[in-house]
Coordinates of C-alpha atoms in Angstrom, one line a residue:
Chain A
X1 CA -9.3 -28.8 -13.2
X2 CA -7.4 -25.4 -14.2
X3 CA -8.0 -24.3 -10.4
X4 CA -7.0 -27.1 -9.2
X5 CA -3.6 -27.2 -11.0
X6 CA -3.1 -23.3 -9.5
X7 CA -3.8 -24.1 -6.5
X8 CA -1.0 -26.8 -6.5
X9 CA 1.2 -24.8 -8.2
X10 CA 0.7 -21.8 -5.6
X11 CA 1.3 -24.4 -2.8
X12 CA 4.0 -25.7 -3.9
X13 CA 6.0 -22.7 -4.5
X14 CA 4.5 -21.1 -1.3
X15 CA 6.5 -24.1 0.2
X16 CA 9.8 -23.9 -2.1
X17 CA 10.2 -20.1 -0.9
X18 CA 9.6 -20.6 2.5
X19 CA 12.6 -23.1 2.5
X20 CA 14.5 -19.5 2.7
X21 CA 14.2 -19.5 6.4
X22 CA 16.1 -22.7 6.8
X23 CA 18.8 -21.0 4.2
X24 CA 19.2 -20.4 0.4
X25 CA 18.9 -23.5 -1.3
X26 CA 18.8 -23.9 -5.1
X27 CA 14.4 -24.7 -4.3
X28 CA 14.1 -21.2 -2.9
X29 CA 16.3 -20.0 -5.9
X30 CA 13.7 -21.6 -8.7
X31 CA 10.8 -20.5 -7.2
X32 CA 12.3 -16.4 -6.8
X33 CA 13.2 -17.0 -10.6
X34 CA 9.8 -18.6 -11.8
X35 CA 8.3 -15.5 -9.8
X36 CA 10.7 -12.9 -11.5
X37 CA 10.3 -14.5 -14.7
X38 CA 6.6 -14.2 -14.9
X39 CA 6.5 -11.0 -13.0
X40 CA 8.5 -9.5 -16.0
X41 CA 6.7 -11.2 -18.7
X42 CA 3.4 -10.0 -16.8
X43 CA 4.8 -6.1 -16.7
X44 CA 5.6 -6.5 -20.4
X45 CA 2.2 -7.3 -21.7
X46 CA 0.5 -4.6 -19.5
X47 CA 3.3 -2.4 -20.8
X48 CA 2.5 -2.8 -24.5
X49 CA -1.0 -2.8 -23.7
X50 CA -0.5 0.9 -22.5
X51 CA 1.2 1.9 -25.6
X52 CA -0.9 0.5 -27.5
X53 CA -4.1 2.0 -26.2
X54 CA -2.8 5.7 -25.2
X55 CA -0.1 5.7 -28.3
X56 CA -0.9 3.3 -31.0
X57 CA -4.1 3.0 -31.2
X58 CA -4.7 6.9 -31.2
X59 CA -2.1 7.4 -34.0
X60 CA -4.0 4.9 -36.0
X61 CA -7.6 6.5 -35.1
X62 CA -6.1 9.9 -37.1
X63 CA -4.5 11.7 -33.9
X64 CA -1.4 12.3 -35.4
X65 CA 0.3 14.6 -32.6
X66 CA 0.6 11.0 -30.5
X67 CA 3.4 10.1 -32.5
X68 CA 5.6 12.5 -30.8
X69 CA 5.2 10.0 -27.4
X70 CA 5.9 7.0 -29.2
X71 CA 9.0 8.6 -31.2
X72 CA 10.2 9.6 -27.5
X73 CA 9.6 6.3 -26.2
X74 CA 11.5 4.8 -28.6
X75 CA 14.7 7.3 -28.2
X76 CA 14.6 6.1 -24.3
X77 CA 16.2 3.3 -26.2
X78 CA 19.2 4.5 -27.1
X79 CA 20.8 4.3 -24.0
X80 CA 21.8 0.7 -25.2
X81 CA 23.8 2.4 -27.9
X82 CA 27.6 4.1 -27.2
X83 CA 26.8 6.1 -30.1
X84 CA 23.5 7.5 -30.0
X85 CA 23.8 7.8 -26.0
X86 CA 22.7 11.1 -26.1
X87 CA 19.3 10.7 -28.1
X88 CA 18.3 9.0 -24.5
X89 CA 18.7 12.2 -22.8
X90 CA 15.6 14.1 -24.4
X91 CA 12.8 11.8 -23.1
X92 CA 14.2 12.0 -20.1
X93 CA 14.8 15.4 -19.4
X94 CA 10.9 15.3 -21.0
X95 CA 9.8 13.1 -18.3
X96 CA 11.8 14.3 -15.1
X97 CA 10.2 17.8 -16.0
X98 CA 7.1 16.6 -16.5
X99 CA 7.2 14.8 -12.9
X100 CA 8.6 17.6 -11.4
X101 CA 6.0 20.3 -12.4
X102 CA 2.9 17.8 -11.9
X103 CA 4.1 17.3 -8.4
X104 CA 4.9 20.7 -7.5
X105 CA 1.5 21.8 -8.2
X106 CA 0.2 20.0 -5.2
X107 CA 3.8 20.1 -3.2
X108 CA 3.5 23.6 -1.6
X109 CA -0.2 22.9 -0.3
X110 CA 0.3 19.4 0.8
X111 CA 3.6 19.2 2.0
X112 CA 4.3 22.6 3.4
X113 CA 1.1 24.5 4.7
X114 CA -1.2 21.9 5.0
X115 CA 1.2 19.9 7.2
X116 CA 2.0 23.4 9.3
X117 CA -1.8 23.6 9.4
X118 CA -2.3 20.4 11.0
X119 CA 0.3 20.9 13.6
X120 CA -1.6 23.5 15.4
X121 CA -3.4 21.0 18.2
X122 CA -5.4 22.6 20.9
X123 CA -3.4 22.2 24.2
X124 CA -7.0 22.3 26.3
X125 CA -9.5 20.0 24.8
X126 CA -12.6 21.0 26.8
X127 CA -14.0 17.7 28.8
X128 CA -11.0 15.1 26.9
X129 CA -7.8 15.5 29.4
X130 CA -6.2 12.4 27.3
X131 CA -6.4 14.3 24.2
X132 CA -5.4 17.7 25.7
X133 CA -2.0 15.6 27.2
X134 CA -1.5 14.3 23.9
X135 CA -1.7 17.3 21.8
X136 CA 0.9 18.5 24.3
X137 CA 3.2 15.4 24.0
X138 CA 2.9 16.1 20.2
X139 CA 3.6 19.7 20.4
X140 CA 6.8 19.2 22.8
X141 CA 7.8 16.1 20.0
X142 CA 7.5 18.6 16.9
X143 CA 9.3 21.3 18.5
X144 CA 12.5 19.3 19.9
X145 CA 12.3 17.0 16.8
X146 CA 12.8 20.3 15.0
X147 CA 15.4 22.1 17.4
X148 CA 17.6 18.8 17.0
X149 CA 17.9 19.9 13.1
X150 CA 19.5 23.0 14.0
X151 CA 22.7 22.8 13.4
X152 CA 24.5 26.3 12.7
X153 CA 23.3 28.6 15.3
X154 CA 24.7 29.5 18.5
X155 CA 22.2 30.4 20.7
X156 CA 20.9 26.9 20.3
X157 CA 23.4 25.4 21.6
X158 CA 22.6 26.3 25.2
X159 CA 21.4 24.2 28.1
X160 CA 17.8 23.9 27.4
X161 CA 18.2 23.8 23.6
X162 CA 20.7 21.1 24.1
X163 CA 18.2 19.0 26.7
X164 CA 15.1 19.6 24.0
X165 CA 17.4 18.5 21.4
X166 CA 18.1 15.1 23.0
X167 CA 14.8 14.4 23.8
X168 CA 13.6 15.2 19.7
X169 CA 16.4 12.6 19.3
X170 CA 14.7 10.1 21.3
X171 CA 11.2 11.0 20.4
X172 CA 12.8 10.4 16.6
X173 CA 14.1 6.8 17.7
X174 CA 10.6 6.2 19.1
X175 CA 9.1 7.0 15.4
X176 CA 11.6 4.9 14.0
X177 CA 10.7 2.1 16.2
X178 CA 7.0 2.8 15.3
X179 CA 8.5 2.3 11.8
X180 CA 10.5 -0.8 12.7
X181 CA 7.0 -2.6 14.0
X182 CA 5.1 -1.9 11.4
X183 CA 7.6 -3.3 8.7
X184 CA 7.3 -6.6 10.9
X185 CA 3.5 -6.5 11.4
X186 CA 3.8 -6.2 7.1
X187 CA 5.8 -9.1 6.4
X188 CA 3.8 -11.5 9.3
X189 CA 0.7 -10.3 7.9
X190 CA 1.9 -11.7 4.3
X191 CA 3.2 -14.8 5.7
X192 CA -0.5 -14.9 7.7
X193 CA -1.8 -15.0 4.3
X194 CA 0.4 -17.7 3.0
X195 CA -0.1 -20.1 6.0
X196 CA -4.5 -19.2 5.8
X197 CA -3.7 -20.3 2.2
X198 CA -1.9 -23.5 2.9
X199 CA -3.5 -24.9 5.7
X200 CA -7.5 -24.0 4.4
X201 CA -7.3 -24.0 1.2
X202 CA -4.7 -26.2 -0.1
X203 CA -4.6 -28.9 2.9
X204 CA -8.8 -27.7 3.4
X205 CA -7.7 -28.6 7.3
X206 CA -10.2 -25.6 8.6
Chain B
X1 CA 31.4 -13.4 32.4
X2 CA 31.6 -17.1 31.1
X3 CA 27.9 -18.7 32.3
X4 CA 26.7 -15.3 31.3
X5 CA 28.9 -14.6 28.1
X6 CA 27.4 -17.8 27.2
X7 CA 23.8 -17.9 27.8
X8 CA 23.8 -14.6 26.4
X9 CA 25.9 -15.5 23.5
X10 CA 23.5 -18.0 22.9
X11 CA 20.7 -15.9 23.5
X12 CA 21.8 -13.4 21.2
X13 CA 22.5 -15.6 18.0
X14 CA 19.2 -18.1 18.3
X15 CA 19.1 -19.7 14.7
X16 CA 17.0 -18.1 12.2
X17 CA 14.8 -21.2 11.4
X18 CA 14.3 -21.5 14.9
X19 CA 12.5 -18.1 14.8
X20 CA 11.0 -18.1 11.6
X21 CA 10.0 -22.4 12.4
X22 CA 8.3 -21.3 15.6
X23 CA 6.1 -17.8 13.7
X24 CA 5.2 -20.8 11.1
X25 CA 3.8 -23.3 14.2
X26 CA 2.4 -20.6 16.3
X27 CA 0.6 -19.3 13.3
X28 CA -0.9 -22.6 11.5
X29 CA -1.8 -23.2 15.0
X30 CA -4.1 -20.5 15.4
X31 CA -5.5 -20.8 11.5
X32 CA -6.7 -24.0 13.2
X33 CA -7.7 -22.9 16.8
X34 CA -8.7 -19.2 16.5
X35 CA -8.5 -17.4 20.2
X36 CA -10.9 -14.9 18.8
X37 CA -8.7 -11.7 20.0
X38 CA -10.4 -8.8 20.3
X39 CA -10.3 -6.1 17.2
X40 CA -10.2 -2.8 18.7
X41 CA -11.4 0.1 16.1
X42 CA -9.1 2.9 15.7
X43 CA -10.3 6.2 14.6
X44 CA -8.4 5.9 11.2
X45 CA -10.3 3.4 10.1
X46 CA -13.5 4.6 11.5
X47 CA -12.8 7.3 9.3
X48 CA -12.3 4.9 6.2
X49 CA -15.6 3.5 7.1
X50 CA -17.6 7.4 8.0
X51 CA -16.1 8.2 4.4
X52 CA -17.8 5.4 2.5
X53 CA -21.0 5.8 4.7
X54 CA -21.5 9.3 4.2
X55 CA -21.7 8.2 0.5
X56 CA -25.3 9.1 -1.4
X57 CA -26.8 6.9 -4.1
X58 CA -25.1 8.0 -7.1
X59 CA -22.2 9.3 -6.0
X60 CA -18.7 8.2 -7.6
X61 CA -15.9 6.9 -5.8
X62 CA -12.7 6.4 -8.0
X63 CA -10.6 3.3 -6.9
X64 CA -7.2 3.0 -7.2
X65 CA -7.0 -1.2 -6.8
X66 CA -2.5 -0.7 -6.8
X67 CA -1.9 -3.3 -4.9
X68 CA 0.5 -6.1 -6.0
X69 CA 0.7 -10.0 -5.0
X70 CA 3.1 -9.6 -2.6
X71 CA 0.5 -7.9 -0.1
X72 CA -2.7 -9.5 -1.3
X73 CA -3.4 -11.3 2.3
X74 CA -4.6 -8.0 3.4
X75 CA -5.4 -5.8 0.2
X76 CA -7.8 -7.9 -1.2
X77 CA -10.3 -8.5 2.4
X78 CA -10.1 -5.0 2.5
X79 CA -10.9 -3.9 -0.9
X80 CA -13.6 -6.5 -1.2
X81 CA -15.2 -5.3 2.2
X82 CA -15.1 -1.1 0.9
X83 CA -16.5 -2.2 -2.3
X84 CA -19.2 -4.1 -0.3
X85 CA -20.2 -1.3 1.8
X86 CA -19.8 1.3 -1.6
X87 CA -22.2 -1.0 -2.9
X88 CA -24.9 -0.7 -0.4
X89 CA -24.8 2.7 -0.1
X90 CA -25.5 2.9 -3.7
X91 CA -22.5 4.4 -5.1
X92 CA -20.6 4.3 -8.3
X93 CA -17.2 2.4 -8.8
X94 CA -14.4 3.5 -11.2
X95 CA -11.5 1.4 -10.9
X96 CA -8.0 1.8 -12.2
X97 CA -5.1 0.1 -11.2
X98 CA -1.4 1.9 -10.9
X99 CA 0.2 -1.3 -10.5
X100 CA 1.2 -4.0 -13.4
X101 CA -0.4 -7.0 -11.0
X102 CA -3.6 -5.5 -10.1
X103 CA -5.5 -6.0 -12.8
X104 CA -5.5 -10.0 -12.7
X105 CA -5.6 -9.5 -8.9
X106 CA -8.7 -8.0 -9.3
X107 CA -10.2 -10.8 -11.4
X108 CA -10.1 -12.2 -8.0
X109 CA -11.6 -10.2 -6.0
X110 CA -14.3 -10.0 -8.4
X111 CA -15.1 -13.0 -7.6
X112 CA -15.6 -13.0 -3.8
X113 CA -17.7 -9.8 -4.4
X114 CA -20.0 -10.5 -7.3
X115 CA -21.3 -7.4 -8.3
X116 CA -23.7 -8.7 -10.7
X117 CA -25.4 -10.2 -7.4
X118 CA -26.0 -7.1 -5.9
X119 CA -27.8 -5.5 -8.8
X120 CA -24.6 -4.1 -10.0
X121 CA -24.2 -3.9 -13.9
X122 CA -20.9 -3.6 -15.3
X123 CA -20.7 -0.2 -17.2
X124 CA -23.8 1.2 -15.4
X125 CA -22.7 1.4 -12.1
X126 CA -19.1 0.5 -12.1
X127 CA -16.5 0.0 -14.6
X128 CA -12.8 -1.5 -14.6
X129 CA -10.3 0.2 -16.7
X130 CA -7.2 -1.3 -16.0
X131 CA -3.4 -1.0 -15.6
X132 CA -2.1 2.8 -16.2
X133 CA 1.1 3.9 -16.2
X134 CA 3.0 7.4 -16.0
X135 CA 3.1 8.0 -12.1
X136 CA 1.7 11.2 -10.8
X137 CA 1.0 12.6 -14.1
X138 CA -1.1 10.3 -15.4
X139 CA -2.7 10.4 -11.9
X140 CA -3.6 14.7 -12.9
X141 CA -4.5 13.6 -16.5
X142 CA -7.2 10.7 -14.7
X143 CA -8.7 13.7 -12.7
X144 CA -8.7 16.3 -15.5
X145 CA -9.8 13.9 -18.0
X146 CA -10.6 10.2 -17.6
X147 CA -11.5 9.6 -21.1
X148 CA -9.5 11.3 -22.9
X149 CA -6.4 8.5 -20.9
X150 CA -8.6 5.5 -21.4
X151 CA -9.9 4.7 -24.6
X152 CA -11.1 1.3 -23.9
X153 CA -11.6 -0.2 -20.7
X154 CA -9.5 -3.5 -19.1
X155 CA -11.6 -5.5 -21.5
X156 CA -11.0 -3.7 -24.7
X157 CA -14.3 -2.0 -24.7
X158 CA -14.7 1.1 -25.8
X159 CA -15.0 3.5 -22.8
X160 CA -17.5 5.9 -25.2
X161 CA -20.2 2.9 -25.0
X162 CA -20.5 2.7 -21.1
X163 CA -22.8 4.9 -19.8
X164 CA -20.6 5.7 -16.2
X165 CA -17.8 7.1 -18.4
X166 CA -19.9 9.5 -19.9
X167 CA -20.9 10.8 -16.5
X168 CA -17.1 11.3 -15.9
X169 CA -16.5 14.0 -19.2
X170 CA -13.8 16.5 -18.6
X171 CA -13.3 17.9 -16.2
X172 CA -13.5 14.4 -14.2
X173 CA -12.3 15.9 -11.2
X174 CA -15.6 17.6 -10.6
X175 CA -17.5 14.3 -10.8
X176 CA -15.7 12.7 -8.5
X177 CA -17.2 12.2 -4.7
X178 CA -14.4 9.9 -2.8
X179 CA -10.5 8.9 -3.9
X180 CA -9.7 5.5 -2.3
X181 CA -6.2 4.5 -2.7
X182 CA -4.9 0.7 -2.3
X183 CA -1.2 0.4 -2.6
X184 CA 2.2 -1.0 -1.5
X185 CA 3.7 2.2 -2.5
X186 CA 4.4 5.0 -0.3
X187 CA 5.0 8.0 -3.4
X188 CA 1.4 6.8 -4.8
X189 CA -0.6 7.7 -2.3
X190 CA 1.5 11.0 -1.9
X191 CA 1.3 11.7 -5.4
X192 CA -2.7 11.1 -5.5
X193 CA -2.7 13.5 -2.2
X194 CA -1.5 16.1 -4.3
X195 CA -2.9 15.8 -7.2
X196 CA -6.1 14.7 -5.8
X197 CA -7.3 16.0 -2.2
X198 CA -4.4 18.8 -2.5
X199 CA -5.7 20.3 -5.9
X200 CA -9.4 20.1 -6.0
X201 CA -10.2 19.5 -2.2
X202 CA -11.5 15.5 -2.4
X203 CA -12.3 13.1 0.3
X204 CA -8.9 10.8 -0.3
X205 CA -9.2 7.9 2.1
X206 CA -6.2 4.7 1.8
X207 CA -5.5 1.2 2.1
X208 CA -1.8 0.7 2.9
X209 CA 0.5 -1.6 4.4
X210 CA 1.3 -1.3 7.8
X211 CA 4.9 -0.5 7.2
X212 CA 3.9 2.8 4.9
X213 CA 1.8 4.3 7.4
X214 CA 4.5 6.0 9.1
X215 CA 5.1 8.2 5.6
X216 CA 1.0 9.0 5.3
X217 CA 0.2 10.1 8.6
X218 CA 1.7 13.5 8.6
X219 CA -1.1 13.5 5.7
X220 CA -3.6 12.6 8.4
X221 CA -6.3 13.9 9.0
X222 CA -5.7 16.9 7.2
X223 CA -4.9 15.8 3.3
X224 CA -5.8 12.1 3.8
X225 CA -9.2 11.3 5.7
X226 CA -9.0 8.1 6.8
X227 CA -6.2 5.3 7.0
X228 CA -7.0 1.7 6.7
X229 CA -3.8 -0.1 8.2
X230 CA -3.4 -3.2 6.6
X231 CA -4.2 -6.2 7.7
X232 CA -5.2 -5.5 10.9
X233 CA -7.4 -2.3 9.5
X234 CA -9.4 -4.7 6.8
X235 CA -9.8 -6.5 10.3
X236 CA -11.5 -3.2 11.8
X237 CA -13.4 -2.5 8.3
X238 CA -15.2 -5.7 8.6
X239 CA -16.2 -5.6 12.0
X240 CA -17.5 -1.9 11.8
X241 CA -19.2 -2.9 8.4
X242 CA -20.9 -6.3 9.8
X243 CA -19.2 -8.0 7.2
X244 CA -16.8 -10.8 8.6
X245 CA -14.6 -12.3 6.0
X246 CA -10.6 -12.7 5.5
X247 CA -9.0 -10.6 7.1
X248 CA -10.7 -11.4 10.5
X249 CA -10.0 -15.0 10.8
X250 CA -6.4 -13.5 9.7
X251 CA -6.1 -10.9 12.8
X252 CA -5.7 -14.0 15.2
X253 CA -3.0 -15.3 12.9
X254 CA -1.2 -11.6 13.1
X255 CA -1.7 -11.4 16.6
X256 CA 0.3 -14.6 17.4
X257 CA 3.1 -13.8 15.0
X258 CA 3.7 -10.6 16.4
X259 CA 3.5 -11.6 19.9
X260 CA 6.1 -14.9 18.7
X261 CA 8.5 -11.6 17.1
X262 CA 7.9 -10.0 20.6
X263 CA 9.5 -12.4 22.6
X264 CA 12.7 -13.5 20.5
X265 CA 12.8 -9.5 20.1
X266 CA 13.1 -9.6 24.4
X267 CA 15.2 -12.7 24.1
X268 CA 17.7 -10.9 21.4
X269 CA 18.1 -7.9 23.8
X270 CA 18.7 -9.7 26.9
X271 CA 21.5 -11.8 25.4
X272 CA 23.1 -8.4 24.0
X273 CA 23.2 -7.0 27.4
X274 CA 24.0 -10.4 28.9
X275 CA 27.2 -10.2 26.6
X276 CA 28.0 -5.9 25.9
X277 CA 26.3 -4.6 28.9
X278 CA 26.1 -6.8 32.5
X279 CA 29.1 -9.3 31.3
X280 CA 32.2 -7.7 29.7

C-alpha cells in the first residue's frame, strides 16, 4: 500500500513541476516547495547524524579531545549574533585552512604536472593515421588556446601569433559548445527518466 | 525584410511549451515504440568497464554512491550495473555516500541489485556506511583511516563487528584496489582525484553527468581512468557487461530528445539570421 501511495505521490508531482514549461503557476510553485521542504528536513537529519557519530558519540565514549569540533561547530553559530560576530570567524578560518592544505597536497601533481604530462601526444602513431591527426589537432588546440591568454607581451602580438590566437579563440567556443550539449543531453536525460517513470511505471503502459 | 522579418521573427521566438510539449511527445513516444538506436562504446567507458574487469576476487573497490535525486535516471542504472559486474568478479564493496540524498537512494538500488542473491553477505563482502560530510578532507581522513571516520555503519552498527572493516585498518589507502566515484558534483570528483589517484597512485574511475565531463577530462586518462558519461555511458556499461537494464531502454528516449533540441536549435538560428543577418 505504502508503494503504492509513493508512487502516486511521485507522479503527481512529476506532473505539478512539469507544468513549468507551460509557465510558473502556483502547482509548479507547491511542488518546488514540498521538494525544498523535505530536501532540508532530509539534509538536517543526515547532518545531526554526522555529529552525532564523529562528535557526540566519541565525546561520550571518553575521547575528550572531540569536544574541540563540536565547541567549533557551535561558534559557526554566531554569525546570527551582531555581538558575538567575530566568534564565527575562528571555525572558519579553521575550516578554509583545513581545505586549503588538504587540497594542495594533491593540487601540484594533479593539476599542474600531471595535466603537462598528459599533454605530450605522439604526433606519429605508427599504423593509426586518425589518432596521429588528432594528437596534432590537440596539440595545435593547446598551443593557440594558450597563446590567446597572452596578453602583455609584444612579440606576440605579431601576424602569426595574432592568427593562432583567433583560432584558440574558436577552438575555445568549440569546447564551450561541447559544454553547452552536454548540459542539454543532462537535463533530457533527467526528464528521460521522469517520462520512463510516468508512462511504465505509474500509467504501467509498456 | 517584412515576409522574412517575419518568418524569422517567428522562427526565432517559438513558444517554450511548444518546445518543451514536443521533447515530452517525442519522448513518451519512444518509451512506447523503442527504435532500438544503436549504442556505440566509447573508450571512456570501456575503460570503466577494463577497470572493474581487471578486478581479482578479493580485491576492494571503495564507492562513492554521491549522487542526488535530481540525476537518479542515469546514476542509479549505472551504479547498479558496476556493482553487478564488481560482483561477479568477486570483489569487495565499501560504500559511502558524499551526498545528503544518497543514502535513501541507495536503499533503492539495493533493491534492483540484491546482493544477498548473489552470495553477497552484508559486512563480509560489502558494507554501507553512509552519508559523510567535510568535503575533501574527510575524503583524505576516508583513505588514511576509514575507521577511525566511521564508527558505525548507515545502520548504526558498529563498524568494529564487520569483518570488511577490519581488513580496511589504517592506513586504508593501502587496501584499497579501485576508487569509483558517482556524483553530480564537479569539485568531488576533483577533490577524490587528488586526494585519491593523485596521492597514493589508485585506479579512480567515475560516473558523472554529461554536463561535468567537460571539467574531468583534462583528468583523463592520466589522473582518472575511465569516464562513464551519464546516461548514455550506463547505456554503454550495460551493453559491454551483457547486462541490459534501465538505462538502455532510456538511450532511445535520449536519442529522440536531443535530436527534438537539434532541430528547434537549427530552427532558432535560422530565424536569427532571417531577422540580424539576411533581413535588416
Amino acid at each position: 500500500m505504502a508503494d503504492v501511495i509513493g508512487l502516486w505521490i511521485s507522479a503527481i508531482l512529476t506532473i505539478m513541476i512539469t507544468t513549468l514549461a507551460w509557465k510558473e503557476t502556483p502547482v509548479s510553485k507547491t511542488a518546488e516547495h514540498i521538494y525544498l521542504g523535505v530536501m532540508t528536513a532530509n539534509t538536517l537529519v543526515q547532518a545531526w547524524g554526522n555529529i552525532n557519530s564523529v562528535g557526540i558519540q566519541k565525546i561520550m565514549s571518553g575521547q575528550i579531545m572531540y569536544i574541540i569540533p563540536v565547541v567549533l561547530g557551535i561558534m559557526a553559530y554566531a554569525r546570527y549574533s551582531k555581538e558575538n560576530f567575530w566568534l564565527y570567524r575562528y571555525p572558519i578560518a579553521l575550516v578554509v585552512g583545513i581545505g586549503v592544505g588538504t587540497a594542495m597536497s594533491g593540487l601540484v601533481g594533479g593539476k599542474v604536472l600531471d595535466q603537462i604530462k598528459g599533454s605530450f601526444w605522439s604526433l606519429n602513431v605508427p599504423g593509426d593515421i586518425g589518432a596521429s591527426v588528432n594528437n596534432l589537432i590537440m596539440v595545435i588546440t593547446l598551443v593557440s588556446a594558450m597563446i590567446y591568454f597572452i596578453f602583455t607581451i609584444k612579440a606576440a602580438r605579431g601576424p602569426l601569433m595574432t592568427q593562432l590566437s583567433a583560432f584558440g579563440r574558436y577552438a575555445m567556443m568549440a569546447a564551450f559548445g561541447y559544454s553547452f550539449a552536454n548540459t542539454i543531453a543532462t537535463r533530457i536525460n533527467q526528464y528521460a527518466g521522469r517520462i520512463a517513470f510516468l508512462m511504465l511505471e505509474w500509467l504501467q503502459l509498456g | 525584410m517584412g515576409e522574412n522579418g517575419g518568418i524569422g521573427k517567428t522562427l526565432a521566438n517559438l513558444p517554450t511549451w511548444l518546445y518543451f510539449g514536443l521533447i515530452i511527445l517525442a519522448m513518451g513516444y519512444i518509451t512506447l515504440y523503442p527504435l532500438g538506436f544503436p549504442v556505440p562504446i566509447t573508450d571512456q567507458t570501456r575503460n570503466v568497464y577494463n577497470a572493474i574487469e581487471a578486478l581479482q576476487p578479493g580485491d576492494i573497490i571503495l564507492m562513492d554512491q554521491g549522487y542526488g535525486a535530481g540525476t537518479i535516471a542515469f546514476h542509479e542504472p549505472g551504479f547498479v550495473v558496476v556493482f553487478r559486474h564488481a560482483m561477479d568478479k568477486g570483489a569487495k564493496i565499501v560504500i559511502v555516500s558524499t551526498g545528503v540524498e544518497s543514502p535513501m537512494l541507495l536503499e533503492r538500488a539495493l533493491e534492483k541489485i540484491q546482493p544477498e542473491a548473489k552470495g553477497y553477505e552484508y559486512g563480509v563482502d560489502w558494507v554501507h556506511l553512509g552519508y559523510v560530510a567535510g568535503g575533501e578532507p574527510s575524503y583524505a581522513s576516508i583513505l588514511g583511516d576509514i575507521n577511525g571516520l566511521f564508527t558505525d555503519d548507515w545502520e548504526g552498527t558498529s563498524t568494529s563487528s564487520l569483518p570488511l572493516m577490519k581488513e580496511l585498518s589504517a592506513p586504508t589507502n593501502e587496501k584499497i584496489d579501485l576508487v569509483y566515484i558517482m556524483t553530480a558534483g564537479g569539485d568531488v570528483v576533483e577533490g577524490w582525484i587528488r586526494q585519491s589517484a593523485v596521492r597514493y597512485d589508485h585506479t579512480l574511475i567515475t560516473q558523472v553527468n554529461e554536463m561535468m565531463v567537460p571539467t574531468i577530462l583534462p583528468y583523463y586518462p592520466i589522473n582518472c581512468d575511465g569516464i562513464m558519461n551519464g546516461g548514455v555511458g550506463a547505456a554503454e556499461y550495460e551493453v559491454l557487461s551483457g547486462y541490459a537494464g534501465e538505462a538502455v531502454k532510456l538511450s532511445d528516449m535520449m536519442t529522440m530528445g536531443g535530436l527534438v533540441v537539434l532541430v528547434f536549435l537549427i530552427l532558432g538560428n535560422i530565424g536569427y539570421f532571417m531577422t540580424k543577418g539576411g533581413g535588416s
